[in-house]
Coordinates of C-alpha atoms and ligand atoms in Angstrom, one line a residue:
M546 CA -0.2 0.1 0.0
P547 CA 1.5 3.2 -0.7
A548 CA 2.3 5.6 1.9
I549 CA 0.8 9.0 1.1
R550 CA 0.4 12.1 3.2
A551 CA 0.2 15.7 2.5
R552 CA 2.3 18.7 3.5
G553 CA 1.1 22.2 4.2
G554 CA 1.8 25.4 1.9
C555 CA 2.3 25.9 -1.7
R556 CA 5.8 25.1 -2.8
T557 CA 7.6 27.7 -5.2
A558 CA 6.9 26.7 -8.5
A559 CA 10.2 25.8 -10.1
A560 CA 9.0 24.6 -13.6
L561 CA 6.7 26.3 -16.2
T562 CA 4.2 23.6 -15.4
A563 CA 3.9 24.1 -12.0
T564 CA 3.4 27.8 -12.4
V565 CA 0.6 27.1 -14.8
V566 CA -1.0 25.0 -12.3
L567 CA -0.7 27.4 -9.7
L568 CA -2.4 30.1 -11.8
L569 CA -5.3 27.8 -12.8
V570 CA -6.1 26.4 -9.6
G571 CA -5.5 29.7 -7.5
C572 CA -2.9 28.2 -5.0
A573 CA -1.9 31.1 -3.0
P574 CA 1.4 32.5 -3.8
S575 CA 3.9 33.7 -1.5
G576 CA 2.6 36.5 0.6
A577 CA -1.2 36.0 -0.2
P578 CA -3.4 35.1 2.7
E579 CA -3.1 31.4 3.7
N580 CA -6.7 31.2 4.0
E581 CA -7.8 31.7 0.4
S582 CA -7.0 28.0 -0.5
D583 CA -9.4 26.9 2.3
A584 CA -12.5 27.9 0.5
P585 CA -13.6 24.9 -1.8
A586 CA -12.6 25.6 -5.4
Q587 CA -15.8 25.6 -7.6
P588 CA -15.7 22.5 -9.9
T589 CA -15.8 23.4 -13.3
A590 CA -16.7 19.7 -14.8
L591 CA -20.2 19.4 -15.8
G592 CA -20.0 16.8 -18.7
E593 CA -19.7 13.2 -18.1
A594 CA -16.6 11.2 -18.7
P595 CA -16.8 8.8 -21.6
G596 CA -17.9 5.3 -20.1
A597 CA -15.1 2.9 -19.7
G598 CA -15.2 -0.7 -21.3
I599 CA -13.3 -3.8 -20.8
Q600 CA -12.1 -6.3 -23.5
L601 CA -12.7 -9.8 -22.1
F602 CA -10.5 -11.8 -24.6
Q603 CA -11.6 -15.5 -25.2
L604 CA -13.8 -15.6 -22.2
P605 CA -17.1 -17.8 -22.6
W606 CA -20.4 -16.2 -22.8
T607 CA -21.5 -17.9 -19.7
S608 CA -18.5 -16.6 -17.7
I609 CA -18.9 -13.1 -19.1
A610 CA -22.4 -13.1 -17.9
A611 CA -21.4 -14.0 -14.4
E612 CA -18.7 -11.5 -14.6
C613 CA -20.9 -8.7 -15.3
E614 CA -23.1 -9.4 -12.3
Q615 CA -20.5 -10.3 -9.9
T616 CA -17.7 -7.5 -11.0
L617 CA -18.2 -5.3 -14.1
G618 CA -21.6 -3.9 -13.2
P619 CA -20.5 -3.2 -9.6
A620 CA -17.3 -1.8 -10.7
G621 CA -18.8 0.7 -13.0
F622 CA -18.0 -0.6 -16.3
S623 CA -20.3 0.6 -18.9
W624 CA -19.5 -1.8 -21.9
L625 CA -17.5 -4.8 -22.7
L626 CA -16.0 -6.2 -25.8
T627 CA -16.2 -9.8 -26.6
S628 CA -14.2 -12.2 -28.8
P629 CA -15.9 -12.9 -32.2
P630 CA -19.0 -14.9 -31.6
N631 CA -19.6 -16.4 -34.9
E632 CA -18.8 -20.1 -36.4
H633 CA -14.9 -20.3 -37.0
I634 CA -12.3 -22.9 -38.3
R635 CA -11.6 -25.5 -35.7
G636 CA -8.2 -25.7 -33.8
A637 CA -6.8 -24.8 -30.4
E638 CA -5.2 -21.7 -31.2
W639 CA -6.9 -18.3 -30.0
W640 CA -6.9 -16.9 -33.3
T641 CA -9.1 -19.6 -34.9
S642 CA -11.8 -16.7 -33.7
Y643 CA -10.6 -14.6 -36.6
Q644 CA -11.1 -17.2 -39.4
P645 CA -15.0 -17.0 -39.9
V646 CA -16.8 -20.0 -41.7
S647 CA -20.2 -19.0 -41.4
Y648 CA -22.4 -16.2 -39.4
Q649 CA -24.1 -18.8 -37.1
L650 CA -23.5 -17.9 -33.6
E651 CA -21.9 -21.0 -32.5
S652 CA -18.1 -20.8 -31.4
R653 CA -15.8 -22.2 -28.9
L654 CA -16.9 -19.6 -26.6
G655 CA -20.6 -20.5 -26.6
S656 CA -23.9 -21.2 -28.4
R657 CA -26.2 -18.5 -29.5
A658 CA -28.5 -18.9 -26.6
E659 CA -25.7 -18.5 -24.1
F660 CA -24.7 -15.2 -26.1
A661 CA -28.3 -13.9 -26.1
E662 CA -28.5 -14.5 -22.3
M663 CA -25.1 -12.8 -21.6
V664 CA -26.3 -9.8 -23.5
Q665 CA -29.4 -9.7 -21.3
R666 CA -27.8 -10.4 -18.0
C667 CA -24.9 -7.8 -18.7
G668 CA -27.6 -5.3 -19.9
A669 CA -29.5 -5.6 -16.8
V670 CA -26.5 -4.4 -14.6
G671 CA -25.8 -1.7 -17.1
V672 CA -23.0 -3.2 -19.0
D673 CA -23.5 -3.0 -22.8
V674 CA -22.0 -5.7 -25.1
I675 CA -19.8 -4.9 -28.0
A676 CA -19.3 -7.9 -30.4
D677 CA -15.9 -8.4 -32.4
A678 CA -17.1 -8.4 -35.9
V679 CA -14.9 -10.2 -38.3
I680 CA -16.3 -8.8 -41.7
N681 CA -13.2 -8.1 -43.7
H682 CA -12.4 -11.8 -44.5
M683 CA -13.3 -15.4 -44.1
T684 CA -10.6 -18.2 -43.6
G685 CA -6.9 -18.5 -44.4
Q686 CA -7.1 -22.2 -45.1
D687 CA -6.0 -23.6 -48.3
L688 CA -7.5 -27.1 -47.7
P689 CA -11.2 -27.8 -47.3
G690 CA -12.5 -28.3 -43.8
T691 CA -15.4 -27.9 -41.4
G692 CA -16.1 -25.3 -38.8
V693 CA -16.8 -25.7 -35.0
A694 CA -20.5 -25.9 -35.9
G695 CA -19.9 -28.3 -38.8
S696 CA -20.2 -26.0 -41.8
A697 CA -18.2 -26.9 -44.8
H698 CA -15.6 -24.4 -46.0
E699 CA -12.9 -24.0 -48.7
H700 CA -10.8 -21.0 -49.1
Y701 CA -13.2 -19.1 -51.5
S702 CA -16.3 -21.1 -50.7
Y703 CA -18.7 -20.9 -47.9
P704 CA -21.8 -22.8 -49.1
G705 CA -25.0 -20.7 -48.6
L706 CA -22.9 -17.5 -47.9
Y707 CA -20.0 -16.8 -50.2
G708 CA -18.6 -18.2 -53.5
P709 CA -15.3 -17.1 -55.3
D710 CA -16.9 -14.0 -56.8
D711 CA -17.3 -12.5 -53.6
F712 CA -13.8 -12.2 -52.8
H713 CA -10.8 -10.0 -53.9
H714 CA -8.2 -11.7 -56.1
C715 CA -5.8 -8.8 -56.1
G716 CA -3.2 -9.9 -58.3
L717 CA -0.7 -7.3 -57.2
T718 CA 1.6 -9.8 -55.3
G719 CA 3.0 -13.3 -56.4
D720 CA 0.6 -14.9 -53.7
D721 CA -2.1 -12.5 -53.5
D722 CA -1.1 -11.6 -50.1
I723 CA -0.2 -8.1 -48.5
H724 CA 3.6 -7.4 -48.7
D725 CA 3.5 -3.6 -48.5
Y726 CA 1.5 -1.7 -46.1
G727 CA 2.8 1.5 -48.0
S728 CA 0.3 0.2 -50.8
R729 CA -3.5 1.4 -50.1
E730 CA -4.5 -1.1 -52.9
Q731 CA -2.5 -4.1 -51.5
V732 CA -3.8 -3.4 -48.0
Q733 CA -7.4 -3.0 -49.1
T734 CA -7.7 -5.6 -52.0
C735 CA -4.9 -8.3 -51.0
E736 CA -5.1 -10.9 -48.5
L737 CA -4.0 -10.3 -44.9
V738 CA -2.1 -13.4 -43.7
N739 CA -3.8 -15.5 -46.4
L740 CA -7.4 -14.7 -45.2
A741 CA -9.7 -14.7 -48.0
D742 CA -10.5 -11.1 -48.4
L743 CA -14.1 -10.1 -49.1
D744 CA -15.2 -7.8 -51.8
T745 CA -17.0 -5.3 -49.3
A746 CA -17.7 -3.1 -52.5
S747 CA -20.1 -5.8 -53.6
A748 CA -23.8 -5.3 -52.7
P749 CA -24.4 -9.1 -52.2
V750 CA -21.4 -9.1 -49.7
R751 CA -22.6 -6.0 -47.8
D752 CA -26.2 -7.5 -47.5
R753 CA -24.9 -10.7 -46.1
I754 CA -22.6 -8.6 -43.7
G755 CA -25.4 -6.4 -42.8
A756 CA -27.6 -9.3 -42.1
Y757 CA -25.3 -10.7 -39.5
L758 CA -24.7 -7.5 -37.8
D759 CA -28.6 -7.0 -37.7
D760 CA -29.0 -10.6 -36.2
L761 CA -26.4 -9.5 -33.4
L762 CA -28.2 -6.3 -33.0
S763 CA -31.7 -8.3 -32.6
L764 CA -30.0 -9.9 -29.6
G765 CA -29.2 -6.5 -28.0
V766 CA -25.7 -5.9 -28.7
A767 CA -24.8 -2.1 -28.6
G768 CA -22.1 -2.2 -31.4
F769 CA -19.4 -3.7 -33.0
R770 CA -15.5 -3.5 -33.0
I771 CA -14.8 -3.8 -36.8
D772 CA -11.6 -6.1 -37.0
A773 CA -9.2 -5.3 -39.5
A774 CA -11.3 -2.1 -40.7
K775 CA -8.0 -0.7 -42.5
H776 CA -8.2 -3.6 -44.9
I777 CA -11.6 -2.3 -45.9
A778 CA -12.1 0.9 -47.7
A779 CA -13.3 3.5 -45.4
D780 CA -16.2 4.1 -47.8
D781 CA -17.2 0.5 -47.5
V782 CA -17.4 0.5 -43.7
A783 CA -19.2 3.7 -43.9
A784 CA -21.8 2.0 -46.3
I785 CA -22.3 -0.8 -44.4
V786 CA -22.7 1.2 -41.1
A787 CA -25.1 3.4 -42.8
E788 CA -27.6 0.6 -43.0
L789 CA -27.4 -0.1 -39.2
P790 CA -29.7 1.6 -36.8
E791 CA -28.7 5.0 -35.7
G792 CA -26.7 4.9 -32.3
T793 CA -25.1 1.6 -33.1
R794 CA -21.6 2.0 -31.8
I795 CA -18.8 1.1 -34.2
L796 CA -15.2 0.8 -32.9
N797 CA -12.7 0.6 -35.8
E798 CA -9.4 -1.5 -35.6
V799 CA -7.2 0.8 -37.7
I800 CA -3.6 0.5 -36.5
R801 CA -1.8 3.7 -36.9
G802 CA 1.5 2.6 -38.9
A803 CA 4.3 5.0 -39.5
G804 CA 4.4 6.3 -43.0
E805 CA 1.3 4.4 -44.2
P806 CA -1.2 5.8 -46.6
I807 CA -4.3 4.6 -44.7
E808 CA -4.9 6.5 -41.8
P809 CA -7.3 6.2 -38.7
E810 CA -8.7 9.6 -39.4
E811 CA -10.5 8.2 -42.6
Y812 CA -12.7 6.0 -40.4
T813 CA -14.0 8.4 -37.9
E814 CA -17.0 9.1 -40.2
S815 CA -18.5 5.7 -39.3
G816 CA -17.5 5.5 -35.6
Q817 CA -14.6 5.6 -33.1
V818 CA -11.0 4.2 -33.9
F819 CA -8.5 2.5 -31.6
E820 CA -5.8 5.0 -31.1
F821 CA -2.8 3.1 -31.1
S822 CA -0.4 6.1 -30.8
Y823 CA -2.0 6.7 -27.3
A824 CA -0.8 3.3 -26.1
R825 CA 2.6 3.7 -27.5
D826 CA 3.0 7.3 -25.8
L827 CA 1.5 6.1 -22.5
V828 CA 4.1 3.7 -21.5
Q829 CA 7.2 5.4 -22.6
P830 CA 7.6 7.4 -19.3
L831 CA 6.7 4.4 -17.1
R832 CA 9.8 2.4 -18.7
S833 CA 12.1 5.4 -18.6
G834 CA 10.9 7.2 -15.4
V835 CA 11.3 10.5 -17.6
W836 CA 7.8 12.3 -17.7
T837 CA 6.5 15.0 -19.9
D838 CA 3.0 15.9 -20.2
P839 CA 1.3 14.6 -23.4
E840 CA 0.5 17.5 -25.7
L841 CA -2.8 18.6 -23.8
S842 CA -4.5 19.7 -27.0
D843 CA -7.4 18.1 -28.9
P844 CA -6.5 16.4 -31.0
R845 CA -3.3 15.5 -29.8
P846 CA -0.5 15.3 -32.4
L847 CA -0.8 12.0 -34.2
H848 CA -4.0 11.1 -32.4
V849 CA -7.4 11.4 -33.6
A850 CA -9.9 13.8 -31.6
S851 CA -10.6 12.6 -28.2
D852 CA -14.4 11.8 -29.1
D853 CA -13.3 9.6 -31.8
A854 CA -10.5 7.6 -29.8
V855 CA -10.9 4.4 -28.1
V856 CA -7.8 4.2 -25.9
F857 CA -6.1 1.1 -24.0
V858 CA -2.7 0.1 -22.5
D859 CA -2.7 -3.1 -24.6
N860 CA -5.1 -5.6 -26.5
H861 CA -4.8 -9.2 -27.6
D862 CA -2.6 -8.4 -30.4
T863 CA -0.3 -5.9 -28.7
E864 CA 0.2 -8.0 -25.6
R865 CA 1.7 -10.6 -27.8
G866 CA 3.7 -7.9 -29.9
E867 CA 4.6 -4.4 -29.7
A868 CA 3.1 -3.7 -26.2
K869 CA 6.0 -2.6 -23.8
V870 CA 3.7 -2.9 -20.6
T871 CA 1.5 -5.9 -20.3
A872 CA 0.2 -7.9 -17.5
K873 CA 3.4 -9.8 -17.3
M874 CA 4.7 -6.6 -15.7
A875 CA 2.0 -6.5 -13.0
G876 CA 3.4 -3.4 -11.1
L877 CA 3.9 -1.2 -14.1
Y878 CA 0.7 -2.4 -15.7
L879 CA -1.1 -1.2 -12.6
L880 CA 0.3 2.2 -13.1
A881 CA -0.4 2.3 -16.9
N882 CA -4.1 1.5 -16.1
V883 CA -4.4 4.2 -13.6
L884 CA -3.0 6.7 -16.1
L885 CA -5.3 5.5 -18.9
L886 CA -8.3 5.7 -16.7
G887 CA -7.3 9.0 -15.1
D888 CA -6.7 10.8 -18.3
D889 CA -9.1 13.1 -20.2
Y890 CA -8.5 11.7 -23.6
G891 CA -10.8 9.2 -25.5
T892 CA -12.8 6.4 -24.4
P893 CA -10.7 4.1 -22.3
V894 CA -10.8 0.2 -22.6
V895 CA -9.2 -2.1 -19.9
Y896 CA -7.8 -5.3 -21.3
S897 CA -8.5 -8.8 -19.6
G898 CA -6.9 -12.0 -21.0
Y899 CA -5.0 -15.0 -19.8
T900 CA -1.4 -15.7 -19.0
F901 CA 0.5 -17.5 -21.9
S902 CA 4.1 -18.4 -22.7
D903 CA 2.9 -19.5 -26.2
R904 CA 1.7 -16.4 -28.4
D905 CA -0.5 -18.9 -30.1
A906 CA -2.0 -20.8 -27.1
G907 CA -5.7 -20.6 -26.7
A908 CA -7.4 -20.4 -23.5
P909 CA -7.9 -23.8 -21.7
A910 CA -10.5 -25.9 -23.4
D911 CA -12.3 -29.2 -23.1
A912 CA -11.8 -32.2 -25.4
E913 CA -14.3 -30.9 -27.9
G914 CA -12.5 -27.7 -28.1
R915 CA -14.9 -25.4 -26.1
V916 CA -13.2 -22.9 -24.0
L917 CA -13.7 -23.7 -20.3
P918 CA -15.7 -21.5 -18.2
A919 CA -13.6 -19.4 -15.8
E920 CA -14.4 -17.1 -12.9
C921 CA -12.5 -14.0 -11.5
P922 CA -12.5 -13.7 -7.6
P923 CA -14.6 -10.6 -6.9
V924 CA -11.4 -8.9 -5.3
V925 CA -7.8 -9.6 -6.3
E926 CA -5.0 -7.6 -4.8
N927 CA -3.7 -4.7 -7.0
G928 CA -1.0 -5.7 -9.4
V929 CA -1.2 -9.4 -8.7
V930 CA -1.3 -11.5 -12.0
P931 CA -1.1 -15.4 -12.1
T932 CA 1.9 -16.8 -13.8
D933 CA 0.6 -20.3 -14.8
D934 CA -0.4 -20.5 -18.2
G935 CA -4.0 -20.2 -19.1
A936 CA -5.0 -18.4 -15.9
R937 CA -7.2 -15.5 -16.2
T938 CA -5.4 -12.1 -15.5
C939 CA -8.5 -10.7 -13.6
I940 CA -7.4 -7.1 -13.4
Q941 CA -11.1 -5.8 -13.5
S942 CA -11.0 -7.4 -9.9
W943 CA -8.0 -5.1 -8.8
P944 CA -9.6 -2.5 -6.3
A945 CA -7.7 0.2 -8.3
I946 CA -9.9 -0.4 -11.2
G947 CA -13.2 0.2 -9.8
G948 CA -11.6 3.0 -7.8
M949 CA -10.4 4.7 -11.1
L950 CA -13.9 4.0 -12.6
A951 CA -15.4 6.1 -9.8
F952 CA -12.7 8.6 -10.2
R953 CA -14.1 9.0 -13.6
E954 CA -17.5 9.6 -12.7
V955 CA -16.5 12.2 -10.2
V956 CA -14.0 14.2 -12.4
G957 CA -16.4 14.1 -15.4
D958 CA -14.9 16.0 -18.2
A959 CA -12.8 18.2 -16.0
P960 CA -9.6 19.2 -18.1
R961 CA -6.3 17.4 -17.3
L962 CA -3.8 20.1 -16.0
P963 CA 0.0 20.2 -16.9
G964 CA 1.6 17.8 -14.5
I965 CA 4.6 17.8 -12.0
E966 CA 7.6 15.5 -12.3
E967 CA 9.7 14.6 -9.3
G968 CA 12.3 11.9 -10.2
D969 CA 10.5 8.9 -11.4
A970 CA 7.3 10.2 -10.0
Y971 CA 4.5 12.2 -11.6
A972 CA 1.2 13.8 -10.9
F973 CA -1.4 15.5 -12.8
E974 CA -4.7 17.1 -11.8
R975 CA -8.1 16.8 -13.4
E976 CA -9.2 20.4 -12.8
A977 CA -10.5 20.9 -9.2
R978 CA -11.8 17.4 -9.1
G979 CA -9.2 14.9 -8.7
V980 CA -5.5 14.3 -8.8
V981 CA -3.6 11.1 -10.0
A982 CA 0.0 10.4 -8.9
V983 CA 2.4 7.6 -10.1
N984 CA 5.9 6.4 -9.2
A985 CA 7.4 4.4 -12.0
G986 CA 10.9 3.8 -10.1
H987 CA 11.7 1.3 -7.7
A988 CA 12.7 3.6 -4.9
A989 CA 10.2 5.8 -2.9
E990 CA 9.5 9.2 -4.4
T991 CA 7.7 12.2 -3.1
V992 CA 5.7 14.3 -5.5
T993 CA 4.1 17.7 -4.4
I994 CA 1.3 19.2 -6.4
P995 CA -0.8 22.4 -5.8
T996 CA -4.4 21.4 -6.3
G997 CA -7.8 23.0 -6.5
L998 CA -9.2 20.2 -4.3
P999 CA -10.6 21.6 -1.0
D1000 CA -8.3 21.2 1.9
G1001 CA -9.3 18.1 3.9
E1002 CA -8.5 14.4 4.3
Y1003 CA -8.9 12.2 1.4
C1004 CA -9.1 8.4 0.9
D1005 CA -7.1 7.0 -2.0
V1006 CA -8.9 5.0 -4.5
V1007 CA -6.0 3.0 -6.0
S1008 CA -5.3 1.2 -2.8
G1009 CA -9.0 1.6 -1.4
G1010 CA -11.2 1.0 -4.7
R1011 CA -14.7 2.2 -5.5
E1012 CA -15.8 2.3 -1.9
A1013 CA -12.4 3.8 -0.5
R1014 CA -14.2 5.7 2.1
T1015 CA -15.8 3.9 5.1
D1016 CA -17.7 5.1 8.0
G1017 CA -14.8 5.4 10.2
G1018 CA -11.9 6.2 7.6
C1019 CA -10.7 4.7 4.6
Q1020 CA -10.1 1.3 3.2
G1021 CA -6.6 2.0 1.8
A1022 CA -4.3 4.9 2.1
A1023 CA -5.4 8.3 3.1
F1024 CA -3.8 11.8 3.2
T1025 CA -4.5 15.4 3.6
V1026 CA -4.6 18.3 1.4
D1027 CA -3.5 21.2 3.1
G1028 CA -3.0 24.8 2.0
G1029 CA -3.9 23.8 -1.4
E1030 CA -1.3 21.5 -1.8
A1031 CA -0.9 17.6 -1.7
V1032 CA 2.3 15.7 -1.3
F1033 CA 2.2 12.1 -2.4
E1034 CA 5.0 10.0 -0.7
L1035 CA 4.9 7.0 -3.0
D1036 CA 6.6 3.5 -2.6
G1037 CA 8.3 2.3 -5.6
R1038 CA 6.0 1.2 -8.5
T1039 CA 2.8 2.5 -6.6
A1040 CA 0.0 4.9 -7.7
A1041 CA -2.6 6.8 -5.9
A1042 CA -5.6 9.0 -6.9
I1043 CA -8.0 11.0 -5.0
H1044 CA -11.4 12.9 -5.8
L1045 CA -13.7 15.3 -4.4
E1046 CA -16.0 12.5 -3.3
S1047 CA -13.2 10.5 -1.5
R1048 CA -12.8 13.4 1.1
R1049 CA -13.4 12.2 4.5
Ligands
AAO1592 C1 -3.1 -17.0 -38.5 C2 -1.6 -17.4 -38.6 C3 -1.1 -17.0 -39.9 C4 -1.9 -17.6 -41.0 C5 -3.5 -17.1 -40.9 C6 -4.3 -17.7 -41.8 O1 -0.9 -16.7 -37.6 O2 0.2 -17.4 -39.9 O3 -1.4 -17.2 -42.2 O4 -3.7 -17.5 -39.4 O5 -4.3 -19.2 -41.6 C7 -5.2 -12.9 -35.6 C8 -3.6 -13.4 -35.4 C9 -3.1 -13.9 -36.7 C10 -4.0 -15.0 -37.3 C11 -5.3 -14.4 -37.7 C12 -6.3 -15.2 -38.3 O6 -3.1 -12.2 -34.9 O7 -2.0 -14.5 -36.3 O8 -3.3 -15.7 -38.3 O9 -6.0 -13.9 -36.7 O10 -6.4 -16.6 -37.5 C13 -2.6 -6.2 -39.4 C14 -4.0 -5.8 -39.4 C15 -4.7 -5.8 -38.2 C16 -4.7 -7.2 -37.5 C17 -3.1 -7.4 -37.3 C18 -2.9 -8.9 -36.6 O11 -3.8 -4.5 -40.0 O12 -5.9 -5.7 -38.5 O13 -2.3 -7.4 -38.5 N1 -5.5 -7.2 -36.3 C19 -6.7 -7.9 -36.3 C20 -6.9 -8.7 -35.0 C21 -6.1 -10.0 -35.1 C22 -6.3 -11.0 -36.2 C23 -6.8 -10.2 -37.3 C24 -6.9 -9.0 -37.5 C25 -7.2 -10.9 -38.5 O14 -6.8 -8.0 -33.9 O15 -5.9 -10.7 -33.8 O16 -5.2 -11.8 -36.4 O17 -8.7 -11.3 -38.2 C26 1.8 -2.9 -39.1 C27 0.6 -2.5 -39.5 C28 -0.6 -3.1 -39.2 C29 -0.6 -4.4 -39.0 C30 0.6 -5.2 -38.4 C31 0.8 -6.7 -38.8 O18 1.7 -2.5 -37.4 O19 0.5 -1.0 -39.4 O20 -1.8 -2.7 -39.9 O21 -1.7 -5.0 -38.4 O22 1.7 -4.5 -39.1 O23 2.2 -7.1 -38.2 C32 4.8 -1.0 -35.0 C33 4.2 -0.1 -36.4 C34 3.1 -0.7 -36.9 C35 3.0 -2.1 -37.1 C36 3.2 -2.8 -35.8 C37 3.1 -4.3 -35.9 O24 3.8 -0.3 -34.1 O25 4.2 1.2 -36.0 O26 2.7 -0.1 -38.2 O27 4.4 -2.2 -35.3 O28 3.1 -4.8 -34.5

């Protein structure tokens, strides 16, 4: 548990950022009456923060339903992202889910009835379901086979659904695969890792995709992650989305690639996009201990506008690839998630998967290949992740996650102010509503931040969770804001957050 306490008095601002904070929050400069900062600051935030989501990677529908009732609803998540729900190729690897065979809702994660029940039960506790929609392609199999629900398939033949004319045959590369992400034509008409690429400009193909999405909507899903959206022309995505009911949520997966011609900005017409720049920027200081504020403009450079962005620490691809901070580094991962949820940019999505040592390994399954149900305990100590292969990471059960979701509800859309760096530690304020502090180093560090929060004693929501404040005191750490200034004394690799309503 981090040791945190506050010292009285505003410190002299040595850095420009500190000066700006002092001016913005009205911390009394030297010589000004001390009691000015005793008056509660008037919170400026009126709007709500975008509701946070969670990606439950390869978790069966029955388990998700239970997870909604036990943890996700009470913690304050407003939506979740499933793995693809439709029939796919057979096999033990997780990525079989990304090779559709038919649009029947039968998969290794559960049946149609189980999916429908999950949507209802999650909805009943205020958690919307977003389904991962694999609509860019079908399988990458060169040999005929049958899917998990028994449907026959060949590379370009899916009886009753698609035939050879429904696919692109790009003719631009020797094997019709994408070799150059610098070529828009290759990326959008050739095959991504040999996956038969649907011709999404064709009316019959669009109709079949639309029917699949409508079927999911009829079961109550709130929207879709569009898998591999970069590989579908933005106009085609827009045309498919235009046929869906107004208000259907769309989250486009368009990885921002340096120097690539296809940019996430093209896809904001049809919905939000996952902003990969955010994840890359977020973890740099955690690894280096060198903190600078992100550009606090909207849009941030190399980012889509905040309203268009879905932001994350990692996802199922990046934890197996480019992500530098994942659940394998549990301490830093906690800090990364606190920063993600404490920020004023984008719609955050927390990631919950399972431990693996083999990149391809699927979640534990029964003899028929069905993924085994898995339950997370309601509470797991912050930063603790199991190390045995196949065990669920369960970070949604960390008190810090529920605590930071409560923080978001209280700070609403209050802007993030320039932060203060002190050694490996860093803190920033959500104007007059809350403060977040992290220490990325191994040694204890103290960071002092002037704050517009009223003086008083506060309960830390990272160690204390959503219900950090108890009748008699605090569940976790507590500290005092005094003279308009808080001092966070943080142990190595710990974080803290306080907000207006965690005041005792
Ligand atoms: C499997 C086998 C293959 C086999 C295939 C067919 O692994 O060997 O050929 O079956 O039988 C998942 C798995 C794949 C699996 C596939 C199908 O990851 O291993 O293939 O299911 O079962 C691109 C796409 C992006 C895609 C990503 C994986 O643009 O959409 O590749 N993600 C989604 C899913 C993913 C899924 C699929 C799509 C397919 O999330 O789980 O695949 O449905 C650059 C480009 C990116 C590109 C990456 C690929 O990224 O910009 O667009 O993503 O390269 O390597 C830096 C750079 C950035 C670069 C990044 C790479 O950050 O700045 O530009 O590094 O990490």
